[in-house]
Amino acid sequence: MIKDLKEKIHGYALKNALHYNGKANPGSIVSALFNEGLEKSEVKSVMPEIQKTIDELSKLSLEEMQKEYERVKEKLSERESREGLPELPNAEKGVIMRFRPAPSGPLHLGHIIANMYSSLYVKRYGGRFYVVIDDTDPETSIKEAYKNIRKDCDWIFGNVTEYINASDRMELYYKYIKTLIETGNSYVCTCTAEKFKELAAKGEGCSCREKSPSDNLKDWKRMLSVKSGFKEGEAVLRFKTPEEEGGMKNPNPAMRDFPLARINETEHPLQKKKYRIWPLMNLSVTVDDIELGMTHVIRGKDHKDNAKRQRMIYRALGVEKKFPWTFFIGRIKFTDLELSKRKIVKAIGEGKYSGWDDPNLATVSAIKKRGYKPEAFRKFAEERGLTEVDKVINSKDFFKIIDGFNKNN
Ligand SMILES: [Zn+2]
């Protein structure tokens, strides 16, 4: 029989009840006890104690349970009392992970939830946690966002290894573009967006697709040149979806020769007028992941197609083996919160909110101002676990859960 059996049953019952909104499941407690060394032949004899404990706990509020659990959790076995997140594959030597916010407005609850996992795993295994500010869209990048992203991430994660501005890496992106063109994996397309779309829908490529690498290099130079070059909208750099992926007949039209870079002459908040060709997300993400040696990526499900595109670029560059282990985390959809950065910025501009930290917003700075501690969100992520399941919730119910974690710090 295991040592301190009653205490352990109590601890696991609490843990399980907290996970399932107050109601523990006897089966889960038994399987936790197996990890502690319980023998199958002993199950029958421990069931009455488990049932008794569950009945007693059902009289407690969630808050009381949380307090009680904090007190007893140390006594649970190493494997169980440690953070509730599962182990990652190939992580023993440390992990390199990232968060790539676009500086188009304030970071909010959605960013906290989706990226807390990466922060926690870097804490667990050691390694590097990069925040790459994805600012290669000069039209949506706002100066104010840069320092706010740093402030917010320092507070909420507390373990950012380095902040990188994507726009400081333009020469690197250009270098990779040149390689992709030279190896026949990318071409300059001068068709109108409508014409390309029309052909792509039929599973056909345009004539630009057939150009030689040397002609494409010439056209790429024309894209870069302000004086004699193409104007905005006149040319776009495309990835040539390989034949083994179906080429222009890939079952998903969005995978057919997707764009890698475009001309945009809008003044950039940091780089000003220095560049006119801007890489699109799939290119900059791929280049940065390769260069920074990304090992594991945890991102929203809405990025599944992008991950496929990025893997194609990895393969085109001959480094598919280095493609990071990727997990697509389920989304938490709030029924009553505005979580679009651009819409938040717009509403602030219209005077609907006092600023980025208006208490009626679910921005990181507003959450901080309301007295929440980062620990509460860490615990939330651990309790929720690494899941692909989406959840729909209203903000009141959500913050009730967070309140439970927040008060016990
Ligand atoms: Zn074309």
Tab-separated table of C-alpha atoms and ligand atoms in Angstrom:
chain	number	residue	atom	x	y	z
A	1	MET	CA	0.000	0.000	0.000
A	2	ILE	CA	1.362	3.501	-0.807
A	3	LYS	CA	2.565	5.864	1.874
A	4	ASP	CA	0.207	8.658	3.040
A	5	LEU	CA	-2.567	7.144	0.981
A	6	LYS	CA	-5.355	9.268	2.457
A	7	GLU	CA	-3.452	12.492	1.859
A	8	LYS	CA	-2.716	11.500	-1.691
A	9	ILE	CA	-6.314	10.634	-2.433
A	10	HIS	CA	-7.275	14.002	-0.987
A	11	GLY	CA	-4.681	15.799	-3.140
A	12	TYR	CA	-5.585	14.087	-6.399
A	13	ALA	CA	-9.296	14.451	-5.754
A	14	LEU	CA	-8.763	18.194	-5.302
A	15	LYS	CA	-6.654	18.461	-8.402
A	16	ASN	CA	-9.157	16.565	-10.483
A	17	ALA	CA	-12.147	18.430	-9.075
A	18	LEU	CA	-10.496	21.767	-9.871
A	19	HIS	CA	-9.929	20.596	-13.387
A	20	TYR	CA	-13.556	19.590	-13.837
A	21	ASN	CA	-15.378	22.482	-12.307
A	22	GLY	CA	-15.702	21.013	-8.789
A	23	LYS	CA	-16.569	17.423	-9.557
A	24	ALA	CA	-13.800	14.853	-9.273
A	25	ASN	CA	-13.817	11.618	-11.235
A	26	PRO	CA	-12.919	8.463	-9.212
A	27	GLY	CA	-11.255	6.871	-12.257
A	28	SER	CA	-8.840	9.776	-12.683
A	29	ILE	CA	-7.868	9.553	-9.035
A	30	VAL	CA	-7.169	5.848	-9.384
A	31	SER	CA	-4.949	6.374	-12.404
A	32	ALA	CA	-3.013	9.088	-10.534
A	33	LEU	CA	-2.546	6.613	-7.674
A	34	PHE	CA	-1.138	4.053	-10.107
A	35	ASN	CA	1.650	6.542	-10.760
A	36	GLU	CA	2.268	6.599	-7.023
A	37	GLY	CA	2.654	2.833	-6.978
A	38	LEU	CA	-0.858	1.578	-6.333
A	39	GLU	CA	-1.307	-2.068	-7.358
A	40	LYS	CA	-4.277	-3.192	-9.416
A	41	SER	CA	-5.249	-5.644	-6.655
A	42	GLU	CA	-5.566	-2.715	-4.238
A	43	VAL	CA	-8.069	-0.698	-6.267
A	44	LYS	CA	-11.113	-2.276	-4.662
A	45	SER	CA	-9.903	-1.508	-1.172
A	46	VAL	CA	-9.222	2.185	-1.859
A	47	MET	CA	-12.505	2.967	-3.623
A	48	PRO	CA	-14.514	3.664	-0.430
A	49	GLU	CA	-11.902	6.217	0.698
A	50	ILE	CA	-11.952	7.868	-2.736
A	51	GLN	CA	-15.736	8.107	-2.731
A	52	LYS	CA	-15.743	9.500	0.820
A	53	THR	CA	-13.160	12.149	-0.169
A	54	ILE	CA	-15.137	13.162	-3.244
A	55	ASP	CA	-18.288	13.548	-1.156
A	56	GLU	CA	-16.467	15.719	1.362
A	57	LEU	CA	-14.942	17.892	-1.322
A	58	SER	CA	-18.282	18.480	-2.981
A	59	LYS	CA	-19.170	20.681	0.009
A	60	LEU	CA	-16.323	23.095	-0.777
A	61	SER	CA	-16.414	26.037	-3.142
A	62	LEU	CA	-13.938	26.115	-6.038
A	63	GLU	CA	-12.053	28.826	-4.247
A	64	GLU	CA	-11.715	26.789	-1.061
A	65	MET	CA	-10.592	23.823	-3.134
A	66	GLN	CA	-7.931	25.879	-4.849
A	67	LYS	CA	-6.592	27.105	-1.497
A	68	GLU	CA	-6.570	23.589	-0.108
A	69	TYR	CA	-4.881	22.234	-3.213
A	70	GLU	CA	-2.095	24.806	-3.022
A	71	ARG	CA	-1.434	23.604	0.534
A	72	VAL	CA	-1.240	19.903	-0.246
A	73	LYS	CA	0.057	19.682	-3.802
A	74	GLU	CA	3.715	19.387	-2.733
A	75	LYS	CA	2.956	15.968	-1.314
A	76	LEU	CA	1.900	14.546	-4.646
A	77	SER	CA	4.526	12.658	-6.641
A	78	GLU	CA	7.090	14.566	-8.691
A	79	ARG	CA	5.422	13.539	-11.924
A	80	GLU	CA	1.965	14.623	-10.891
A	81	SER	CA	2.660	17.763	-8.868
A	82	ARG	CA	4.815	19.266	-11.572
A	83	GLU	CA	3.134	21.508	-14.108
A	84	GLY	CA	0.175	19.848	-15.709
A	85	LEU	CA	1.499	20.166	-19.241
A	86	PRO	CA	2.639	17.011	-21.027
A	87	GLU	CA	6.260	16.500	-21.991
A	88	LEU	CA	7.338	17.659	-25.452
A	89	PRO	CA	9.188	15.276	-27.761
A	90	ASN	CA	12.946	15.818	-28.203
A	91	ALA	CA	13.028	18.528	-25.582
A	92	GLU	CA	15.568	17.143	-23.112
A	93	LYS	CA	18.374	19.387	-24.338
A	94	GLY	CA	16.257	22.517	-24.205
A	95	VAL	CA	13.788	24.105	-26.592
A	96	ILE	CA	13.773	27.173	-28.826
A	97	MET	CA	10.313	28.668	-29.159
A	98	ARG	CA	8.750	31.929	-30.281
A	99	PHE	CA	5.876	34.334	-30.199
A	100	ARG	CA	5.385	36.578	-33.239
A	101	PRO	CA	3.070	39.469	-32.481
A	102	ALA	CA	2.388	42.025	-35.191
A	103	PRO	CA	2.788	45.559	-33.852
A	104	SER	CA	-0.645	46.590	-35.055
A	105	GLY	CA	-2.201	47.263	-31.664
A	106	PRO	CA	-2.213	46.168	-28.024
A	107	LEU	CA	-1.570	42.570	-26.986
A	108	HIS	CA	-4.580	40.991	-25.353
A	109	LEU	CA	-5.964	37.967	-23.566
A	110	GLY	CA	-5.892	35.828	-26.720
A	111	HIS	CA	-2.134	36.382	-27.027
A	112	ILE	CA	-1.575	35.519	-23.378
A	113	ILE	CA	-3.483	32.247	-23.612
A	114	ALA	CA	-1.981	31.074	-26.900
A	115	ASN	CA	1.631	31.883	-26.001
A	116	MET	CA	1.809	31.031	-22.322
A	117	TYR	CA	2.528	27.419	-23.283
A	118	SER	CA	5.735	28.302	-25.110
A	119	SER	CA	6.883	30.454	-22.211
A	120	LEU	CA	6.186	27.632	-19.736
A	121	TYR	CA	7.981	25.018	-21.815
A	122	VAL	CA	11.081	27.177	-22.140
A	123	LYS	CA	10.987	27.565	-18.358
A	124	ARG	CA	10.676	23.818	-17.930
A	125	TYR	CA	13.335	22.647	-20.363
A	126	GLY	CA	15.580	25.677	-20.624
A	127	GLY	CA	16.429	27.171	-24.004
A	128	ARG	CA	15.343	30.364	-25.704
A	129	PHE	CA	12.032	32.171	-25.959
A	130	TYR	CA	12.064	34.724	-28.745
A	131	VAL	CA	9.539	37.440	-29.269
A	132	VAL	CA	9.815	38.383	-32.936
A	133	ILE	CA	7.893	41.554	-33.625
A	134	ASP	CA	6.362	40.797	-36.993
A	135	ASP	CA	6.584	44.251	-38.491
A	136	THR	CA	7.035	43.623	-42.203
A	137	ASP	CA	3.683	45.149	-43.048
A	138	PRO	CA	4.424	48.882	-43.094
A	139	GLU	CA	0.742	49.683	-43.365
A	140	THR	CA	-0.364	48.114	-40.095
A	141	SER	CA	2.740	48.584	-37.934
A	142	ILE	CA	2.305	51.230	-35.247
A	143	LYS	CA	5.247	52.772	-33.438
A	144	GLU	CA	3.493	52.765	-30.076
A	145	ALA	CA	3.117	48.978	-30.228
A	146	TYR	CA	6.830	48.170	-30.078
A	147	LYS	CA	7.533	49.319	-26.568
A	148	ASN	CA	4.164	48.071	-25.372
A	149	ILE	CA	4.843	44.562	-26.678
A	150	ARG	CA	8.116	44.493	-24.744
A	151	LYS	CA	6.522	45.816	-21.580
A	152	ASP	CA	3.586	43.390	-21.808
A	153	CYS	CA	5.696	40.324	-22.589
A	154	ASP	CA	8.195	41.086	-19.819
A	155	TRP	CA	5.336	41.259	-17.380
A	156	ILE	CA	3.186	38.346	-18.480
A	157	PHE	CA	5.868	35.805	-19.487
A	158	GLY	CA	8.892	37.034	-17.560
A	159	ASN	CA	11.305	34.877	-19.560
A	160	VAL	CA	11.731	36.427	-22.992
A	161	THR	CA	15.294	35.698	-24.135
A	162	GLU	CA	15.391	38.311	-26.864
A	163	TYR	CA	13.179	40.746	-28.745
A	164	ILE	CA	13.748	40.897	-32.481
A	165	ASN	CA	12.210	43.278	-35.000
A	166	ALA	CA	11.585	41.417	-38.239
A	167	SER	CA	12.150	44.653	-40.169
A	168	ASP	CA	15.780	44.679	-38.941
A	169	ARG	CA	16.323	41.432	-40.851
A	170	MET	CA	15.372	42.560	-44.347
A	171	GLU	CA	18.759	41.754	-45.908
A	172	LEU	CA	18.427	38.224	-44.568
A	173	TYR	CA	14.983	37.821	-46.143
A	174	TYR	CA	16.330	39.141	-49.456
A	175	LYS	CA	19.190	36.648	-49.284
A	176	TYR	CA	16.765	33.743	-48.927
A	177	ILE	CA	14.568	35.139	-51.687
A	178	LYS	CA	17.556	35.148	-54.009
A	179	THR	CA	18.257	31.510	-53.166
A	180	LEU	CA	14.630	30.561	-53.783
A	181	ILE	CA	14.664	32.288	-57.177
A	182	GLU	CA	18.020	30.779	-58.189
A	183	THR	CA	16.820	27.277	-57.318
A	184	GLY	CA	13.628	27.721	-59.355
A	185	ASN	CA	11.362	27.752	-56.328
A	186	SER	CA	10.135	31.296	-56.676
A	187	TYR	CA	9.186	33.657	-59.493
A	188	VAL	CA	8.128	37.236	-60.056
A	189	CYS	CA	4.518	37.369	-61.197
A	190	THR	CA	3.363	40.457	-63.045
A	191	CYS	CA	-0.236	39.386	-63.536
A	192	THR	CA	-3.044	41.266	-61.880
A	193	ALA	CA	-4.355	39.653	-58.707
A	194	GLU	CA	-7.646	38.933	-60.488
A	195	LYS	CA	-6.020	37.200	-63.411
A	196	PHE	CA	-3.823	35.043	-61.162
A	197	LYS	CA	-6.801	34.098	-59.020
A	198	GLU	CA	-8.855	33.171	-62.035
A	199	LEU	CA	-6.119	30.874	-63.389
A	200	ALA	CA	-5.368	29.406	-59.961
A	201	ALA	CA	-9.032	28.545	-59.462
A	202	LYS	CA	-8.816	26.476	-62.655
A	203	GLY	CA	-5.606	24.832	-61.456
A	204	GLU	CA	-3.526	26.618	-64.090
A	205	GLY	CA	-0.353	28.655	-63.785
A	206	CYS	CA	0.347	31.978	-65.506
A	207	SER	CA	3.158	32.425	-68.052
A	208	CYS	CA	5.366	34.039	-65.353
A	209	ARG	CA	5.606	30.590	-63.803
A	210	GLU	CA	7.610	29.357	-66.783
A	211	LYS	CA	10.306	32.048	-66.644
A	212	SER	CA	13.922	30.974	-66.108
A	213	PRO	CA	15.671	31.736	-62.816
A	214	SER	CA	17.886	34.314	-64.553
A	215	ASP	CA	14.851	36.179	-65.936
A	216	ASN	CA	13.291	36.068	-62.496
A	217	LEU	CA	16.450	37.499	-60.947
A	218	LYS	CA	16.234	40.396	-63.402
A	219	ASP	CA	12.597	40.954	-62.508
A	220	TRP	CA	13.442	40.726	-58.811
A	221	LYS	CA	15.957	43.550	-59.337
A	222	ARG	CA	13.210	45.524	-61.037
A	223	MET	CA	11.055	44.958	-57.969
A	224	LEU	CA	13.818	46.333	-55.730
A	225	SER	CA	14.562	49.371	-57.864
A	226	VAL	CA	12.704	52.573	-57.114
A	227	LYS	CA	13.663	54.353	-60.328
A	228	SER	CA	13.227	51.900	-63.186
A	229	GLY	CA	11.317	49.250	-61.347
A	230	PHE	CA	7.817	47.943	-61.004
A	231	LYS	CA	5.340	50.055	-59.136
A	232	GLU	CA	3.198	48.977	-56.214
A	233	GLY	CA	0.806	46.231	-57.303
A	234	GLU	CA	2.614	45.609	-60.592
A	235	ALA	CA	4.634	42.617	-59.416
A	236	VAL	CA	4.588	40.107	-56.633
A	237	LEU	CA	7.054	37.379	-55.706
A	238	ARG	CA	5.436	33.944	-55.587
A	239	PHE	CA	6.483	30.583	-54.236
A	240	LYS	CA	6.346	27.898	-56.906
A	241	THR	CA	4.310	25.135	-55.291
A	242	PRO	CA	6.272	21.987	-56.188
A	243	GLU	CA	4.816	19.279	-58.394
A	244	GLU	CA	4.942	16.695	-55.601
A	245	GLU	CA	2.532	18.997	-53.761
A	246	GLY	CA	0.304	19.149	-56.812
A	247	GLY	CA	1.699	22.449	-58.088
A	248	MET	CA	-1.164	24.609	-59.375
A	249	LYS	CA	-3.460	21.623	-58.833
A	250	ASN	CA	-2.889	21.356	-55.076
A	251	PRO	CA	-6.290	20.399	-53.617
A	252	ASN	CA	-6.309	23.597	-51.576
A	253	PRO	CA	-6.329	26.651	-53.907
A	254	ALA	CA	-4.727	28.738	-51.140
A	255	MET	CA	-1.606	26.539	-51.433
A	256	ARG	CA	-1.126	27.230	-55.143
A	257	ASP	CA	1.856	29.554	-55.731
A	258	PHE	CA	1.180	31.687	-52.670
A	259	PRO	CA	2.907	35.096	-52.442
A	260	LEU	CA	6.217	35.571	-50.601
A	261	ALA	CA	6.890	39.287	-50.975
A	262	ARG	CA	5.267	42.406	-52.365
A	263	ILE	CA	5.926	46.051	-53.061
A	264	ASN	CA	4.597	48.531	-50.537
A	265	GLU	CA	5.913	52.065	-50.418
A	266	THR	CA	4.133	53.125	-47.248
A	267	GLU	CA	6.578	54.664	-44.792
A	268	HIS	CA	7.567	52.159	-42.115
A	269	PRO	CA	7.548	53.332	-38.463
A	270	LEU	CA	11.172	52.193	-37.901
A	271	GLN	CA	12.745	51.698	-41.323
A	272	LYS	CA	11.103	54.763	-42.851
A	273	LYS	CA	11.621	54.702	-46.647
A	274	LYS	CA	14.580	52.323	-46.632
A	275	TYR	CA	12.726	49.369	-48.200
A	276	ARG	CA	9.959	48.989	-50.745
A	277	ILE	CA	9.772	45.179	-50.924
A	278	TRP	CA	8.303	43.535	-47.857
A	279	PRO	CA	8.300	39.801	-47.177
A	280	LEU	CA	4.949	38.282	-46.341
A	281	MET	CA	4.480	36.279	-43.204
A	282	ASN	CA	5.218	32.811	-44.563
A	283	LEU	CA	8.590	33.880	-45.858
A	284	SER	CA	9.729	35.881	-42.815
A	285	VAL	CA	8.533	33.196	-40.390
A	286	THR	CA	10.375	30.477	-42.315
A	287	VAL	CA	13.614	32.429	-42.559
A	288	ASP	CA	13.535	33.380	-38.867
A	289	ASP	CA	12.663	29.874	-37.724
A	290	ILE	CA	15.552	28.448	-39.731
A	291	GLU	CA	18.014	31.125	-38.626
A	292	LEU	CA	17.008	31.036	-34.959
A	293	GLY	CA	16.928	27.226	-34.906
A	294	MET	CA	13.304	26.955	-33.799
A	295	THR	CA	12.706	23.493	-32.317
A	296	HIS	CA	9.073	23.592	-31.183
A	297	VAL	CA	6.150	25.796	-32.157
A	298	ILE	CA	2.820	26.047	-30.384
A	299	ARG	CA	0.371	28.180	-32.323
A	300	GLY	CA	-3.292	28.677	-33.058
A	301	LYS	CA	-5.182	26.252	-35.268
A	302	ASP	CA	-5.891	29.088	-37.683
A	303	HIS	CA	-2.231	28.783	-38.718
A	304	LYS	CA	-2.463	25.199	-39.967
A	305	ASP	CA	-2.306	26.217	-43.628
A	306	ASN	CA	0.558	28.590	-42.954
A	307	ALA	CA	2.516	25.803	-41.274
A	308	LYS	CA	2.012	23.707	-44.429
A	309	ARG	CA	3.279	26.556	-46.600
A	310	GLN	CA	6.263	27.063	-44.318
A	311	ARG	CA	7.120	23.385	-44.445
A	312	MET	CA	7.105	23.579	-48.274
A	313	ILE	CA	9.598	26.448	-48.126
A	314	TYR	CA	11.778	24.504	-45.672
A	315	ARG	CA	11.778	21.620	-48.143
A	316	ALA	CA	12.563	23.872	-51.099
A	317	LEU	CA	15.564	25.122	-49.139
A	318	GLY	CA	16.652	21.564	-48.372
A	319	VAL	CA	16.178	21.821	-44.611
A	320	GLU	CA	12.868	20.029	-44.070
A	321	LYS	CA	14.463	17.889	-41.359
A	322	LYS	CA	14.844	21.018	-39.258
A	323	PHE	CA	11.153	21.873	-39.419
A	324	PRO	CA	10.023	22.460	-35.819
A	325	TRP	CA	7.682	20.115	-33.977
A	326	THR	CA	4.362	21.930	-34.169
A	327	PHE	CA	1.242	21.834	-32.047
A	328	PHE	CA	-1.968	23.672	-32.918
A	329	ILE	CA	-3.628	24.845	-29.760
A	330	GLY	CA	-7.413	25.114	-29.600
A	331	ARG	CA	-8.881	28.579	-29.514
A	332	ILE	CA	-10.782	30.113	-26.646
A	333	LYS	CA	-13.538	32.097	-28.265
A	334	PHE	CA	-14.950	34.845	-26.109
A	335	THR	CA	-18.563	35.601	-26.836
A	336	ASP	CA	-18.330	39.161	-25.566
A	337	LEU	CA	-14.799	40.508	-25.998
A	338	GLU	CA	-13.315	42.583	-28.802
A	339	LEU	CA	-9.985	40.908	-29.528
A	340	SER	CA	-9.038	42.405	-32.849
A	341	LYS	CA	-6.041	44.673	-32.423
A	342	ARG	CA	-7.037	46.852	-35.329
A	343	LYS	CA	-10.599	47.242	-34.106
A	344	ILE	CA	-9.370	48.067	-30.604
A	345	VAL	CA	-7.060	50.758	-31.978
A	346	LYS	CA	-9.896	52.141	-34.096
A	347	ALA	CA	-12.327	52.229	-31.165
A	348	ILE	CA	-9.762	54.018	-28.994
A	349	GLY	CA	-9.297	56.544	-31.786
A	350	GLU	CA	-13.048	57.107	-31.816
A	351	GLY	CA	-13.029	57.740	-28.069
A	352	LYS	CA	-14.898	54.570	-27.138
A	353	TYR	CA	-12.085	53.598	-24.765
A	354	SER	CA	-9.685	55.788	-22.822
A	355	GLY	CA	-6.539	54.022	-24.083
A	356	TRP	CA	-4.768	50.687	-24.475
A	357	ASP	CA	-5.212	49.956	-20.775
A	358	ASP	CA	-8.891	50.906	-20.518
A	359	PRO	CA	-10.363	48.499	-17.910
A	360	ASN	CA	-13.192	47.600	-20.301
A	361	LEU	CA	-10.696	46.075	-22.696
A	362	ALA	CA	-9.063	42.672	-22.327
A	363	THR	CA	-5.643	44.009	-23.290
A	364	VAL	CA	-2.586	42.859	-21.352
A	365	SER	CA	-2.085	46.314	-19.851
A	366	ALA	CA	-5.748	46.509	-18.767
A	367	ILE	CA	-5.549	43.056	-17.189
A	368	LYS	CA	-2.426	44.094	-15.304
A	369	LYS	CA	-4.096	47.272	-14.132
A	370	ARG	CA	-7.052	45.276	-12.839
A	371	GLY	CA	-4.731	43.484	-10.436
A	372	TYR	CA	-4.267	40.142	-12.141
A	373	LYS	CA	-0.965	38.375	-11.711
A	374	PRO	CA	0.853	36.459	-14.456
A	375	GLU	CA	0.816	33.387	-12.207
A	376	ALA	CA	-2.968	33.141	-12.545
A	377	PHE	CA	-2.666	32.775	-16.335
A	378	ARG	CA	0.187	30.284	-15.993
A	379	LYS	CA	-1.984	28.139	-13.767
A	380	PHE	CA	-4.860	28.467	-16.182
A	381	ALA	CA	-2.698	27.172	-19.052
A	382	GLU	CA	-1.418	24.294	-16.930
A	383	GLU	CA	-4.888	23.279	-15.840
A	384	ARG	CA	-6.268	23.560	-19.334
A	385	GLY	CA	-3.404	21.530	-20.716
A	386	LEU	CA	-2.145	21.315	-24.278
A	387	THR	CA	-5.382	20.817	-26.149
A	388	GLU	CA	-6.658	21.140	-29.680
A	389	VAL	CA	-10.186	21.588	-28.429
A	390	ASP	CA	-11.808	24.987	-28.929
A	391	LYS	CA	-13.773	26.490	-26.107
A	392	VAL	CA	-16.509	29.091	-26.227
A	393	ILE	CA	-16.877	31.151	-23.060
A	394	ASN	CA	-18.015	34.570	-21.932
A	395	SER	CA	-15.577	36.855	-20.195
A	396	LYS	CA	-17.399	36.747	-16.857
A	397	ASP	CA	-17.096	32.960	-16.581
A	398	PHE	CA	-13.535	33.073	-17.793
A	399	PHE	CA	-12.429	35.633	-15.239
A	400	LYS	CA	-14.195	33.690	-12.511
A	401	ILE	CA	-11.763	30.861	-13.222
A	402	ILE	CA	-8.830	33.261	-13.342
A	403	ASP	CA	-9.987	34.870	-10.078
A	404	GLY	CA	-9.724	31.457	-8.438
A	405	PHE	CA	-6.075	31.210	-9.459
A	406	ASN	CA	-5.351	34.867	-8.789
A	407	LYS	CA	-6.377	35.045	-5.162
A	408	ASN	CA	-4.159	32.262	-3.988
A	409	ASN	CA	-0.899	33.873	-4.907
B	1	ZN	ZN	1.853	35.838	-63.458
